[in-house]
Every structure is written in C-alpha cells, then in structure tokens.
CSV table of C-alpha atoms in Angstrom, one decimal:
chain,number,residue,atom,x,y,z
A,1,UNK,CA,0.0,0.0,0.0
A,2,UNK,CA,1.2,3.6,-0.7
A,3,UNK,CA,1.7,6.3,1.6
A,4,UNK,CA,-0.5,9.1,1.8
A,5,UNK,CA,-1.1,12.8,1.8
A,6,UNK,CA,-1.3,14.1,5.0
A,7,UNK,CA,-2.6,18.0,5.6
A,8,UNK,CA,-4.3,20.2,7.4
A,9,UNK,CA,-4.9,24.5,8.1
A,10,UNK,CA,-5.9,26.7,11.1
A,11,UNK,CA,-9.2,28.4,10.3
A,12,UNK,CA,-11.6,28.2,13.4
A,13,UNK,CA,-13.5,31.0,15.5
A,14,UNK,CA,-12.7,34.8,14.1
A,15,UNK,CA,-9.9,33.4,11.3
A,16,UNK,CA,-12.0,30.7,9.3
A,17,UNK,CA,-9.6,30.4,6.9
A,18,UNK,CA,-5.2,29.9,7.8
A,19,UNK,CA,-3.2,27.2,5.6
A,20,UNK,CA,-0.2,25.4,6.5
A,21,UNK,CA,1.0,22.5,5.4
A,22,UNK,CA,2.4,18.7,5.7
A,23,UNK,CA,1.1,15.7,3.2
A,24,UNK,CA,3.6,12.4,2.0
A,25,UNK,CA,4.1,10.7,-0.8
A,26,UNK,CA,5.6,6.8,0.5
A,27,UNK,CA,8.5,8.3,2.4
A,28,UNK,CA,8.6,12.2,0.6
A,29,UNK,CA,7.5,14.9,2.6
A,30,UNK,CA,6.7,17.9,1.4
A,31,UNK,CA,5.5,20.7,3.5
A,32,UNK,CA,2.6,23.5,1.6
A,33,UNK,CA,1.4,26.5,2.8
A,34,UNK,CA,-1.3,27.9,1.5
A,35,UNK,CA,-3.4,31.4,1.4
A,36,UNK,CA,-5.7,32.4,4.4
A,37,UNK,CA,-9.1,34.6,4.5
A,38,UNK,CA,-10.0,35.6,7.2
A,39,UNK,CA,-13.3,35.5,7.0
A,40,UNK,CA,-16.2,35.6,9.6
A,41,UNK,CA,-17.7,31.7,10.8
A,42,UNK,CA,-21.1,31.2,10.1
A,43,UNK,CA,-22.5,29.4,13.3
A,44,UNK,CA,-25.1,27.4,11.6
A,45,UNK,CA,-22.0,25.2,9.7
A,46,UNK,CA,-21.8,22.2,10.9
A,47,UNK,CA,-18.9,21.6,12.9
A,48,UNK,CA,-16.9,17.9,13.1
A,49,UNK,CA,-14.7,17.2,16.0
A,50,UNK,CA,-11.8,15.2,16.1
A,51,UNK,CA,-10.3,13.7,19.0
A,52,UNK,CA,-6.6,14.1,18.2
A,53,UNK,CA,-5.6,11.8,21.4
A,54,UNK,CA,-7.9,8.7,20.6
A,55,UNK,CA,-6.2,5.2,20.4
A,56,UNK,CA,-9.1,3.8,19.0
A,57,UNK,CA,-8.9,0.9,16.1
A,58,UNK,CA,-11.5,0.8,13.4
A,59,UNK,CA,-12.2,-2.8,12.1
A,60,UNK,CA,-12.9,-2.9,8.6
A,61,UNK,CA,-16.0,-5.3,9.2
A,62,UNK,CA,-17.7,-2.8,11.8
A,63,UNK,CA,-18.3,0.4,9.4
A,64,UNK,CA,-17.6,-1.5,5.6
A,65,UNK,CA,-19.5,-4.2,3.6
A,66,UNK,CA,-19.7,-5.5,-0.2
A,67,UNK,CA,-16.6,-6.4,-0.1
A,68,UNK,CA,-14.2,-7.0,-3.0
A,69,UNK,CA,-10.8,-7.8,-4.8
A,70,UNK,CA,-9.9,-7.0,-8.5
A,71,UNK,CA,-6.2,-8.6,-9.4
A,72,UNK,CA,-5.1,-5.5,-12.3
A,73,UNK,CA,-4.1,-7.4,-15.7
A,74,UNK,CA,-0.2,-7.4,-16.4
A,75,UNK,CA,-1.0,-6.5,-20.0
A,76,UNK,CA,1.3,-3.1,-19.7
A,77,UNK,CA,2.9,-2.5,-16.6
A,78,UNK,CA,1.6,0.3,-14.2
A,79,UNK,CA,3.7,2.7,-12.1
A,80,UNK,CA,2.7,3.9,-8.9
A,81,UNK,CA,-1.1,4.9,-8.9
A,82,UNK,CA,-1.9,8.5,-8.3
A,83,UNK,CA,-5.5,8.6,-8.9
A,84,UNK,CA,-8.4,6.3,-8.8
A,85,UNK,CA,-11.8,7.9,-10.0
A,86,UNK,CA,-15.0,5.7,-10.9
A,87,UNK,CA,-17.3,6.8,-13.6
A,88,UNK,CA,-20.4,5.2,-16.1
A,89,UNK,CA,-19.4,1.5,-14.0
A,90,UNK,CA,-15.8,1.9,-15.0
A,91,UNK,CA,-12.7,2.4,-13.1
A,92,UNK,CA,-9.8,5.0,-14.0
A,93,UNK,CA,-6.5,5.2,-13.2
A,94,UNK,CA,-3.9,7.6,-13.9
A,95,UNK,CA,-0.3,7.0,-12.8
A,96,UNK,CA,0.6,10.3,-13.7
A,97,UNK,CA,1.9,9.2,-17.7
A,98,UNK,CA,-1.1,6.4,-18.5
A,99,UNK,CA,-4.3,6.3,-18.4
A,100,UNK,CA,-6.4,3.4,-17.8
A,101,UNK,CA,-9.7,2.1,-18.2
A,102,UNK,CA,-11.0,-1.2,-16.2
A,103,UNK,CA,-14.5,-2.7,-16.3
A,104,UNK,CA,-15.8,-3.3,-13.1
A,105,UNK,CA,-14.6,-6.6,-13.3
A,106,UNK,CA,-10.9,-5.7,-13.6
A,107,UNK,CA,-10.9,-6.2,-17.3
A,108,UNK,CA,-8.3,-3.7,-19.2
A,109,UNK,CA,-11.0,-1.6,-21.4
A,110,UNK,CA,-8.1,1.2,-22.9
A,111,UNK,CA,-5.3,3.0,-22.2
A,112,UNK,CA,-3.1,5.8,-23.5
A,113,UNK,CA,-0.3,7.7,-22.9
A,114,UNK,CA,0.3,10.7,-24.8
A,115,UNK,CA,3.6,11.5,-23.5
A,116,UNK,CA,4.9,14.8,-25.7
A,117,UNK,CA,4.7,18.7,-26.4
A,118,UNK,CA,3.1,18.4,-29.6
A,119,UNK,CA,-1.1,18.9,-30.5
A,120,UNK,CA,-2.8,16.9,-28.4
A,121,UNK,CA,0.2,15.7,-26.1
A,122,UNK,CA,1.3,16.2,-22.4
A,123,UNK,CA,4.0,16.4,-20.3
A,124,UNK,CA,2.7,14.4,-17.9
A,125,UNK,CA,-1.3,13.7,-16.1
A,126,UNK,CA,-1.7,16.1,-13.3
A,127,UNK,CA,-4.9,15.0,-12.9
A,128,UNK,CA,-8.0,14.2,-15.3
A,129,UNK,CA,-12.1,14.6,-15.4
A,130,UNK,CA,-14.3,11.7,-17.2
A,131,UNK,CA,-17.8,14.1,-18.2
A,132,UNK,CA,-19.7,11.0,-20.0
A,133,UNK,CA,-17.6,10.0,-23.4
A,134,UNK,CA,-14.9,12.5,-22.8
A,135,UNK,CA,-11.7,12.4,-20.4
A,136,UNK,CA,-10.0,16.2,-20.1
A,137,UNK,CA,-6.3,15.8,-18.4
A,138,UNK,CA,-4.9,18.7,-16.6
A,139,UNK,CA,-1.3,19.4,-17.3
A,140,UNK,CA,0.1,21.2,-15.3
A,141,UNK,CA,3.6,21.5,-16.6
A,142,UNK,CA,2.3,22.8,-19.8
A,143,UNK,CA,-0.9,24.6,-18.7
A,144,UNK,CA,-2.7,22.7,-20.6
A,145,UNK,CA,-6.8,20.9,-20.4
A,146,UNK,CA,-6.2,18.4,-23.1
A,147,UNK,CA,-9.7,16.1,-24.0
A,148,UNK,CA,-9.8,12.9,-25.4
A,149,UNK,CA,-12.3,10.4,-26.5
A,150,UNK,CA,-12.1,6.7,-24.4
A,151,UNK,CA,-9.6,5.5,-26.8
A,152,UNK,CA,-7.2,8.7,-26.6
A,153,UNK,CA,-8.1,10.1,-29.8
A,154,UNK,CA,-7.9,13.7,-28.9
A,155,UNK,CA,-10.4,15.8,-29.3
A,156,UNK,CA,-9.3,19.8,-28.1
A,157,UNK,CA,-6.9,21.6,-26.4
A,158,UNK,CA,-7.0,24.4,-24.4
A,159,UNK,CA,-4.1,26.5,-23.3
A,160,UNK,CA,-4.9,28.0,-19.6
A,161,UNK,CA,-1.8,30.5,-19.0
A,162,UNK,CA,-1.7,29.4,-15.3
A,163,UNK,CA,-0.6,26.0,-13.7
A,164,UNK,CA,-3.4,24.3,-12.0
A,165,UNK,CA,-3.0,21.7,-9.7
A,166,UNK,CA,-6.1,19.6,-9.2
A,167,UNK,CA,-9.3,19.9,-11.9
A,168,UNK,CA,-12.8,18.8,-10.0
A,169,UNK,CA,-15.8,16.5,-11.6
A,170,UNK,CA,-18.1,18.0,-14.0
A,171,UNK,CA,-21.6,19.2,-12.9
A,172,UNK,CA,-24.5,21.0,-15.0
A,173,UNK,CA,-21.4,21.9,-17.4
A,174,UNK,CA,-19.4,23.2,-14.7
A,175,UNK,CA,-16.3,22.3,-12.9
A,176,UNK,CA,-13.2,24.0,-10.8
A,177,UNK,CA,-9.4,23.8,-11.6
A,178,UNK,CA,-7.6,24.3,-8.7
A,179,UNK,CA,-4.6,27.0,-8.7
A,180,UNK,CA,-3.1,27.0,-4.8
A,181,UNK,CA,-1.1,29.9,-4.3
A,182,UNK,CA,0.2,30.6,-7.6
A,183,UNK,CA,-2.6,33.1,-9.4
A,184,UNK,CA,-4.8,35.5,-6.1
A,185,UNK,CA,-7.4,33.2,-5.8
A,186,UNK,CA,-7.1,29.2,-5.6
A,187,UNK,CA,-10.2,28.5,-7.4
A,188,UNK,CA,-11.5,28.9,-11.0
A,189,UNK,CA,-14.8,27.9,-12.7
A,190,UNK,CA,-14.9,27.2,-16.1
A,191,UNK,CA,-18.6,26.8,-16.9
A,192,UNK,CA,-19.9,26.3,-20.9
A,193,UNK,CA,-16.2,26.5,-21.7
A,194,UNK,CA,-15.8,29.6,-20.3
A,195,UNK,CA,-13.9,31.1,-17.3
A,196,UNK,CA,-16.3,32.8,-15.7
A,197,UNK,CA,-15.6,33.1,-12.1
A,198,UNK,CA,-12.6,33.1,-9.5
A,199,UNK,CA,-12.9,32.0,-5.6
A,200,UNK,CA,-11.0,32.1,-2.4
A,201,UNK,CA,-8.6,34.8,-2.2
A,202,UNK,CA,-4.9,34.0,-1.7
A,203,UNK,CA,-3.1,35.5,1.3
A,204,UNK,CA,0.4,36.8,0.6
A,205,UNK,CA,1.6,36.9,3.9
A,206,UNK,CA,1.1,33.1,4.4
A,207,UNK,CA,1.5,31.7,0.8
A,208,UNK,CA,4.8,34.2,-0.3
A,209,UNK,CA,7.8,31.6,0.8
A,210,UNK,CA,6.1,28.1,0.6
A,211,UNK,CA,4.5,27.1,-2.5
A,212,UNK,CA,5.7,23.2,-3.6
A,213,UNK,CA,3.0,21.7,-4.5
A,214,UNK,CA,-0.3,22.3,-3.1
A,215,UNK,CA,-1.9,18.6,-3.2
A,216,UNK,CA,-6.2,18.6,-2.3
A,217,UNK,CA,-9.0,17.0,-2.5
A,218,UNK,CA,-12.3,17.2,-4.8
A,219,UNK,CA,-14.8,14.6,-4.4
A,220,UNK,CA,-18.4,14.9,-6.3
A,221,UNK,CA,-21.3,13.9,-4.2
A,222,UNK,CA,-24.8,13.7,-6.5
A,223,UNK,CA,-25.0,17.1,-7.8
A,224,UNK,CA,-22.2,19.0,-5.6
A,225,UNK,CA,-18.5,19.2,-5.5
A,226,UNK,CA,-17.0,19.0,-2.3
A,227,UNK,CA,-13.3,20.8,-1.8
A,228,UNK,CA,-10.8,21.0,0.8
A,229,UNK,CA,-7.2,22.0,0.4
A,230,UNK,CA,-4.0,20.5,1.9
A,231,UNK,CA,-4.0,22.4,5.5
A,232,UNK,CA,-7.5,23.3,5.8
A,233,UNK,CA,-10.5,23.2,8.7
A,234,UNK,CA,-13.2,24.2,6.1
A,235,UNK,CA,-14.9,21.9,3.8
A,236,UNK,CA,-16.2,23.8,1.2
A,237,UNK,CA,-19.3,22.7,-1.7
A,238,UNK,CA,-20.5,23.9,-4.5
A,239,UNK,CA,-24.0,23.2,-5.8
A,240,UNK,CA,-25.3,22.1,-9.5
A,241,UNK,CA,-21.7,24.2,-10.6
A,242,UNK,CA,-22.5,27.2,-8.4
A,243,UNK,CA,-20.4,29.4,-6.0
A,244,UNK,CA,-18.1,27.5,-3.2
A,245,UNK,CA,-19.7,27.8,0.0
A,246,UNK,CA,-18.4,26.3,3.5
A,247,UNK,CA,-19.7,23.3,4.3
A,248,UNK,CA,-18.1,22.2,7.1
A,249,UNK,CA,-15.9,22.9,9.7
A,250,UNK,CA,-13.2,20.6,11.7
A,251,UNK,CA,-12.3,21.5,15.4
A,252,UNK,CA,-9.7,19.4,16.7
A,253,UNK,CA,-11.2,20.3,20.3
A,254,UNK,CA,-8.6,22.7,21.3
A,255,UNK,CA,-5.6,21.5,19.7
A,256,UNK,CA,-6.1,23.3,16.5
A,257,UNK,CA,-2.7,25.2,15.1
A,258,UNK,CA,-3.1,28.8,16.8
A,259,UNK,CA,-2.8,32.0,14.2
A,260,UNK,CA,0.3,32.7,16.1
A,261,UNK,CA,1.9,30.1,15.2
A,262,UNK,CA,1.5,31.0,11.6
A,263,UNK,CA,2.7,34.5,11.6
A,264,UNK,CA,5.7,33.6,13.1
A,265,UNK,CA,8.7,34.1,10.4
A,266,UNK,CA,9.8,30.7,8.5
A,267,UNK,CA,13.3,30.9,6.8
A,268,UNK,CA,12.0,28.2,4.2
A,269,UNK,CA,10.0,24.6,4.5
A,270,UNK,CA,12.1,22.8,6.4
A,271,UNK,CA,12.3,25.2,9.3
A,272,UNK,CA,8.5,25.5,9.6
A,273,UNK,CA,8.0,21.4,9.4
A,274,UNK,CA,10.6,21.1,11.9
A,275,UNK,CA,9.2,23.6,14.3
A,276,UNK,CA,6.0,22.2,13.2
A,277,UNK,CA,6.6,18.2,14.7
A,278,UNK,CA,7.5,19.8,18.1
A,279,UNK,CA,4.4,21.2,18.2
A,280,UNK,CA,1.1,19.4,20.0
A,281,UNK,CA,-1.3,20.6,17.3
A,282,UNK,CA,-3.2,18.5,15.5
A,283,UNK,CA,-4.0,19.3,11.7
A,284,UNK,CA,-4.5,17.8,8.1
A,285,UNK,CA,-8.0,17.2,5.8
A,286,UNK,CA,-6.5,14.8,3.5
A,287,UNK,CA,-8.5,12.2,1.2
A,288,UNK,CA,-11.9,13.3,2.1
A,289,UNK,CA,-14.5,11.3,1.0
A,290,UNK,CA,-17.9,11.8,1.2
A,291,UNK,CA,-21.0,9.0,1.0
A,292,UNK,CA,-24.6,9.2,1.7
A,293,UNK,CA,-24.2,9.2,5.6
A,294,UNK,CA,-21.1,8.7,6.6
A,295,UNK,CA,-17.6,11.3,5.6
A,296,UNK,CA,-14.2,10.4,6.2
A,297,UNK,CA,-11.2,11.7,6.3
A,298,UNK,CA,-7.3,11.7,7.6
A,299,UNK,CA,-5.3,14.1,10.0
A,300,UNK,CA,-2.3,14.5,12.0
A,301,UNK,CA,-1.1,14.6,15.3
A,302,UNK,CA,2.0,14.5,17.3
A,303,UNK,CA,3.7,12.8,14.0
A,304,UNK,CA,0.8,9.8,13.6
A,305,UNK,CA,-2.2,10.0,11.3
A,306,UNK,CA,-5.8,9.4,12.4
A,307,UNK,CA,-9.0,8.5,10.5
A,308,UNK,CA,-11.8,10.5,11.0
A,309,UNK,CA,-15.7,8.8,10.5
A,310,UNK,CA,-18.9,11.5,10.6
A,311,UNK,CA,-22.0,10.2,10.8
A,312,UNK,CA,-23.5,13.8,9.5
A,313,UNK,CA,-27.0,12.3,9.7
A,314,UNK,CA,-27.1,11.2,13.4
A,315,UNK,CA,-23.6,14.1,13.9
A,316,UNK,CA,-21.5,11.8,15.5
A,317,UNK,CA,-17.6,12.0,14.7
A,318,UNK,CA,-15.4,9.0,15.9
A,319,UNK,CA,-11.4,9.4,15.4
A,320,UNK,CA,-9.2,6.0,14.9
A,321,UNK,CA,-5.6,5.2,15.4
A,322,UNK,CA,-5.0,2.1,13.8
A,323,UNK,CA,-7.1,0.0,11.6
A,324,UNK,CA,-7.7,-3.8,11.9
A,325,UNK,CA,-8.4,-5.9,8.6
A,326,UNK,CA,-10.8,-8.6,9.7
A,327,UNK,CA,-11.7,-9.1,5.9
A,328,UNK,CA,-8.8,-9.5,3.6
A,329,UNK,CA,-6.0,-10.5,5.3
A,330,UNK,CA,-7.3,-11.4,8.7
A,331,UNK,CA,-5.4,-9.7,11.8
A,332,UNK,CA,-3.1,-7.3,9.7
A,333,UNK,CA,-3.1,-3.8,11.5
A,334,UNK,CA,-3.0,-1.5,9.2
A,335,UNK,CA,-1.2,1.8,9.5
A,336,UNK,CA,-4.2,4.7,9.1
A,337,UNK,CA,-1.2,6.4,7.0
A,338,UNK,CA,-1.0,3.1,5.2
A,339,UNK,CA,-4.7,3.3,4.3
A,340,UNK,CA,-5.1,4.6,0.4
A,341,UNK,CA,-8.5,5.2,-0.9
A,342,UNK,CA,-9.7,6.9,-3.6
A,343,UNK,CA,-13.8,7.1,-2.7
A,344,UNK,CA,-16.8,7.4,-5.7
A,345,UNK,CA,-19.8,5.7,-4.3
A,346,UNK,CA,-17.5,3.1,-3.2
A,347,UNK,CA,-13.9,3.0,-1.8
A,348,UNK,CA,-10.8,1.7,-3.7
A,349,UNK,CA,-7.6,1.2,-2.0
A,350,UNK,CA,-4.7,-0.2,-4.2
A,351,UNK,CA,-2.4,-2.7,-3.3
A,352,UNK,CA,1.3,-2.9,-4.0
A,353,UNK,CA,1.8,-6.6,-5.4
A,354,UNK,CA,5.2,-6.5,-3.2
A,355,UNK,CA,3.3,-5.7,-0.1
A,356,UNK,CA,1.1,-8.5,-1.1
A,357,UNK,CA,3.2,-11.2,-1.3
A,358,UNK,CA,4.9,-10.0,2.0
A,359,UNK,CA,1.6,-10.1,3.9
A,360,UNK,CA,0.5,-13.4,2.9
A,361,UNK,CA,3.4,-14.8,4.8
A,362,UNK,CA,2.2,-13.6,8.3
A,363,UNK,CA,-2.4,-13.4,7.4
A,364,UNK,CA,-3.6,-15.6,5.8
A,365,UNK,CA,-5.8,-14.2,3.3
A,366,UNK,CA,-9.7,-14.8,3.6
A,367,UNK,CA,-11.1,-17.8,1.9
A,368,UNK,CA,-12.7,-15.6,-1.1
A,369,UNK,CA,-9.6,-13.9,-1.8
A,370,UNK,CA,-7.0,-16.7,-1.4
A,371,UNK,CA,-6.6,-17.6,-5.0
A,372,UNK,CA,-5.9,-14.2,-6.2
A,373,UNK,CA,-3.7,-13.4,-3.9
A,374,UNK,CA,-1.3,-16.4,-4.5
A,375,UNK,CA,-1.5,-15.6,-7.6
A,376,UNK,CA,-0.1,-12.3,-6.8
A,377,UNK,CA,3.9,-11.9,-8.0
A,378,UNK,CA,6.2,-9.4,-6.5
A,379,UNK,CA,6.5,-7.3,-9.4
A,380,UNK,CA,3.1,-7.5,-10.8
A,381,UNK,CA,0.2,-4.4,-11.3
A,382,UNK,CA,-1.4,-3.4,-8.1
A,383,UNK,CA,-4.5,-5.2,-6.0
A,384,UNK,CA,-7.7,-3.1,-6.0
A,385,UNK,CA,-9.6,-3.2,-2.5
A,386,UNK,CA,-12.8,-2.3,-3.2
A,387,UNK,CA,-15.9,-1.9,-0.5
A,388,UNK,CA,-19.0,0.9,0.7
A,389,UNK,CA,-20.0,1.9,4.2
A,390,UNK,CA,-22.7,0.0,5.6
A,391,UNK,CA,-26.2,1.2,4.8
C-alpha cells in the first residue's frame, strides 16, 4: 500500500480560513502552505470534532461491507497509482503518464499515454475529469486541459496560462481547476467552456515563501463538488456548478494550530516542518470522502495519522488510530497512513503486489480472496480493494 497525503490549516473562530502544510508521498515529505481569509464563521455550519488523542482501532468489518478484490491485468505494466476515479461503472487510473480504463470486473478496457509537447500531447497527467464520453487531463507542466475520446483520440486543447493543480468532476457543465497559491485566488470555474468566475482569495503573507505543490481534494457527491485544500478546517461545496460555499468545519477540540503560530517568520520549509513536529497541534484534511451518511477523512497529530468517520445524519464523529483488517488479510493492522483510498460511491484502495506477497506470509488471506492473492507476484500491477460503508 502507498503512503499518503497528510494535511491540514488553522481556520476556526474569528480566522476561518489559515493554511499550513504537511502531506507524504511513500516516504517524501513535502511541507505546503497555502493562502488564508479571514473571514467571519457562520454558526449554523456544521462543525466535526476530532479527537486528536484517541487510540481507537477501526475494524474494517464494523463500518464496511460489499466487499471486494480485483487482481489489475499485467498487459502493460503500471507505475505507482496517483489517482483512482469511478465513472459510467468503469474504473480510471492515472499514474501520472497512462491512463487506464478497467470494467468493473478488472478487465483492461483502454489505455493511452500521450507523452509529448506536440497537439494533443502532455507532459505528464496532473490530474483528469471523465464528463460521460470524454476524459480532459490537466497538465500542469504545460498549462494545458487536453480532452480525449475513451480510446485517446484527442479531441481539443486548451491552453490556460496558469498552472493548476487539481481539476474537479463535472456538474451541469461546470467544474473547478484548482490554482493553490500561484494566481490571487485558488479557485476557478470554467462553466460552458468559459472562465467565468474566480474563488478564495490568496493571502500573501502566508503563501509568499512556501508554495511546492499544493496537493487537495475534490470529491463529487450527486449534484455537488466538495473541496478542501491540503491544510484546511473548512470543507467547502459547491452546488449544481455554483459558487463554493463552506460546508463544514473541523475543530480538533482545542488542539487546532493557533494564528500565532503561523505568523511567526519561517526561513524556508524545512524550518517550519521542523518547528511544526515539536508542536502538540493537530492538523491535516487529506482524502476526504464523502457517502450518503457517513464522511471520512485523515489528519495529524503529534507525527501519527488518524482517521476521522462522521455520521452527518445522526452528527457523531469518531477518530481511529489504527485500523484492523478482519476481511482480507485477517489480523493485519494496518497503519491509518497506510490506508489509500480513492472514494466514488464506493472506496478503492490499491495494493502494491510486493506488499502482497509480504503479507500473505504472516495473514492468511480470507477464503474468497485466497486464490488471487497467490496468484499475486512481486512485481506485478497493483490489487484493487474495493468496498462501501454500511447502509
């Protein structure tokens, strides 16, 4: 399994809206600071707590069911998987210079790589939107919305003149490229094909010395678009393509990052993580995901990662430290910043076939899954995971 992003910001009571930054990719960290707002909190939000300090263990079984594993064809080998999106009963994944397309069933549909700086070609898959027939990859290198048809035939380019970072779903011919820190506000509409709005204002004083790579989250939920950034206690969503509103707000009951702490003067990245781990605050939104009851997301504290489940119908949050698979490979404890998943309607985590074949050593795989996962070689594509929350 791969190693996640791990973020968070400060924006509770008068200052709704403070980046800072933390996420890692397997054992790369990179630190991201982005804008803040300040901005006045609307009481009537919802607010999710987090209880930074809980030694809890979530066991798969308890809050998960339809269980499933899909063994990815060796037809063309796969690098590391950077994004998982599921769309018209088909699974997509990008590992930044492919594209593929899997049935449900784990059949290879397509794939394309378009590797280049020609018409029609990228530097590499930033990230990518599937609206119906049509696939549109964000390159960021190039500035670039490229769209192809489900076989890579290209169909139009469009030059931005800014590098975005993330691009969201579609909805109602509408969807968001996100910009972090690098234009004044982090978020743009394009709507009909054309630019037509900008939201959330970029603050210079926060954003000026830090901008890596500003890594977030959009996840489509019926007809809204849910965002949060990389260091960020707001959960914003936008309605049917319209203006992002917040949403929700996380209070990590008293341990949230203070504004102090982010005025204070940073000679570069490294000096704020490092100040940053001797800290006791607790921080991070990363991989939210959002279903019809439940939403969950990771965060930080004191240098460990806990997942976050929010029953927003009944508005109970509970916060876990570990996680216990009961279902695949029965007693592994798995690492919460072990825990991929990629959520659309259901919840994919990927599988290295390495870490596989380690496993199966010490857990016994369950009955259902046994075959597949002898049949799993070191240096084969990943495992797909694949289960909902319980109705």
């Amino acid at each position: 399994m791969k190693s996640l992003k791990h973020y968070r910001d400060y924006g509770f009571g008068d200052h709704d809206i403070r980046f800072l930054p933390k996420f890692l990719f397997f054992n790369l960290l990179i630190f991201v600071i982005c804008g803040c707002q300040p901005t006045e909190r609307n009481l009537s939000i919802p607010i999710i707590e987090v209880d930074a300090t809980s030694n809890a263990e979530l066991k798969l079984s308890e809050y998960f069911e339809d269980f499933r594993m899909l063994k990815l064809p060796t037809d063309t080998v796969m690098g590391v998987i950077q994004k998982i999106k599921y769309e018209n009963n088909r699974i997509y994944i990008s590992d930044r210079q492919t594209l593929f397309i899997f049935s449900e069933d784990g059949d290879l549909l397509s794939y394309f790589q378009k590797r280049g700086r020609g018409p029609g070609e990228y530097s590499g898959i930033t990230d990518f939107m599937v609206d119906g027939e049509t696939i549109t990859v964000l390159d960021r290198n190039q500035q670039r919305l490229l769209t192809y048809d489900h076989s890579g035939k290209s169909i139009s380019t469009r030059n931005l003149g800014y590098f975005g970072l993330a691009i969201s779903p579609a909805v109602d011919n509408s969807f968001f490229l996100y910009l972090g820190n690098s234009t004044s506000h982090k978020l743009r509409r394009i709507r009909n094909e054309q630019e037509d709005f900008v939201s959330l204002a970029v603050d210079e004083n926060l954003a000026k010395f830090l901008l890596v790579f500003a890594a977030q989250n959009f996840q489509k939920y019926q007809a809204s678009i849910y965002f949060t950034e990389p260091i960020n206690d707001t959960i914003y969503k936008s309605i049917n393509g319209g203006e992002i509103k917040p949403s929700f707000y996380i209070d990590f009951k008293g341990k949230n990052i203070p504004a102090s702490f982010l005025k204070r003067p940073f000679e570069d990245v490294q000096a704020f993580s490092s100040e940053l781990r001797k800290t006791p605050y607790a921080y991070g939104v990363y991989n939210f995901a959002v279903f019809d009851q439940f939403i969950m997301f990771g965060s930080r504290y004191l240098q460990n990662t806990n997942l976050t489940v929010f029953d927003y119908k009944n508005k109970i949050s509970n916060t876990f430290a570990a996680i216990k698979d009961d279902v695949y490979f029965n007693g592994l404890a798995i690492p919460v910043s072990e825990f991929g998943y990629h959520a659309s309607n259901r919840i994919f985590v990927p599988l290295d076939a390495f870490a596989v074949s380690e496993w199966k050593k010490a857990y016994p795989p369950a009955e259902q899954f046994k075959e597949m996962v002898h049949a799993t070689k070191e240096g084969d594509n990943p495992l797909l995971l694949i289960f909902n929350f319980k109705q």
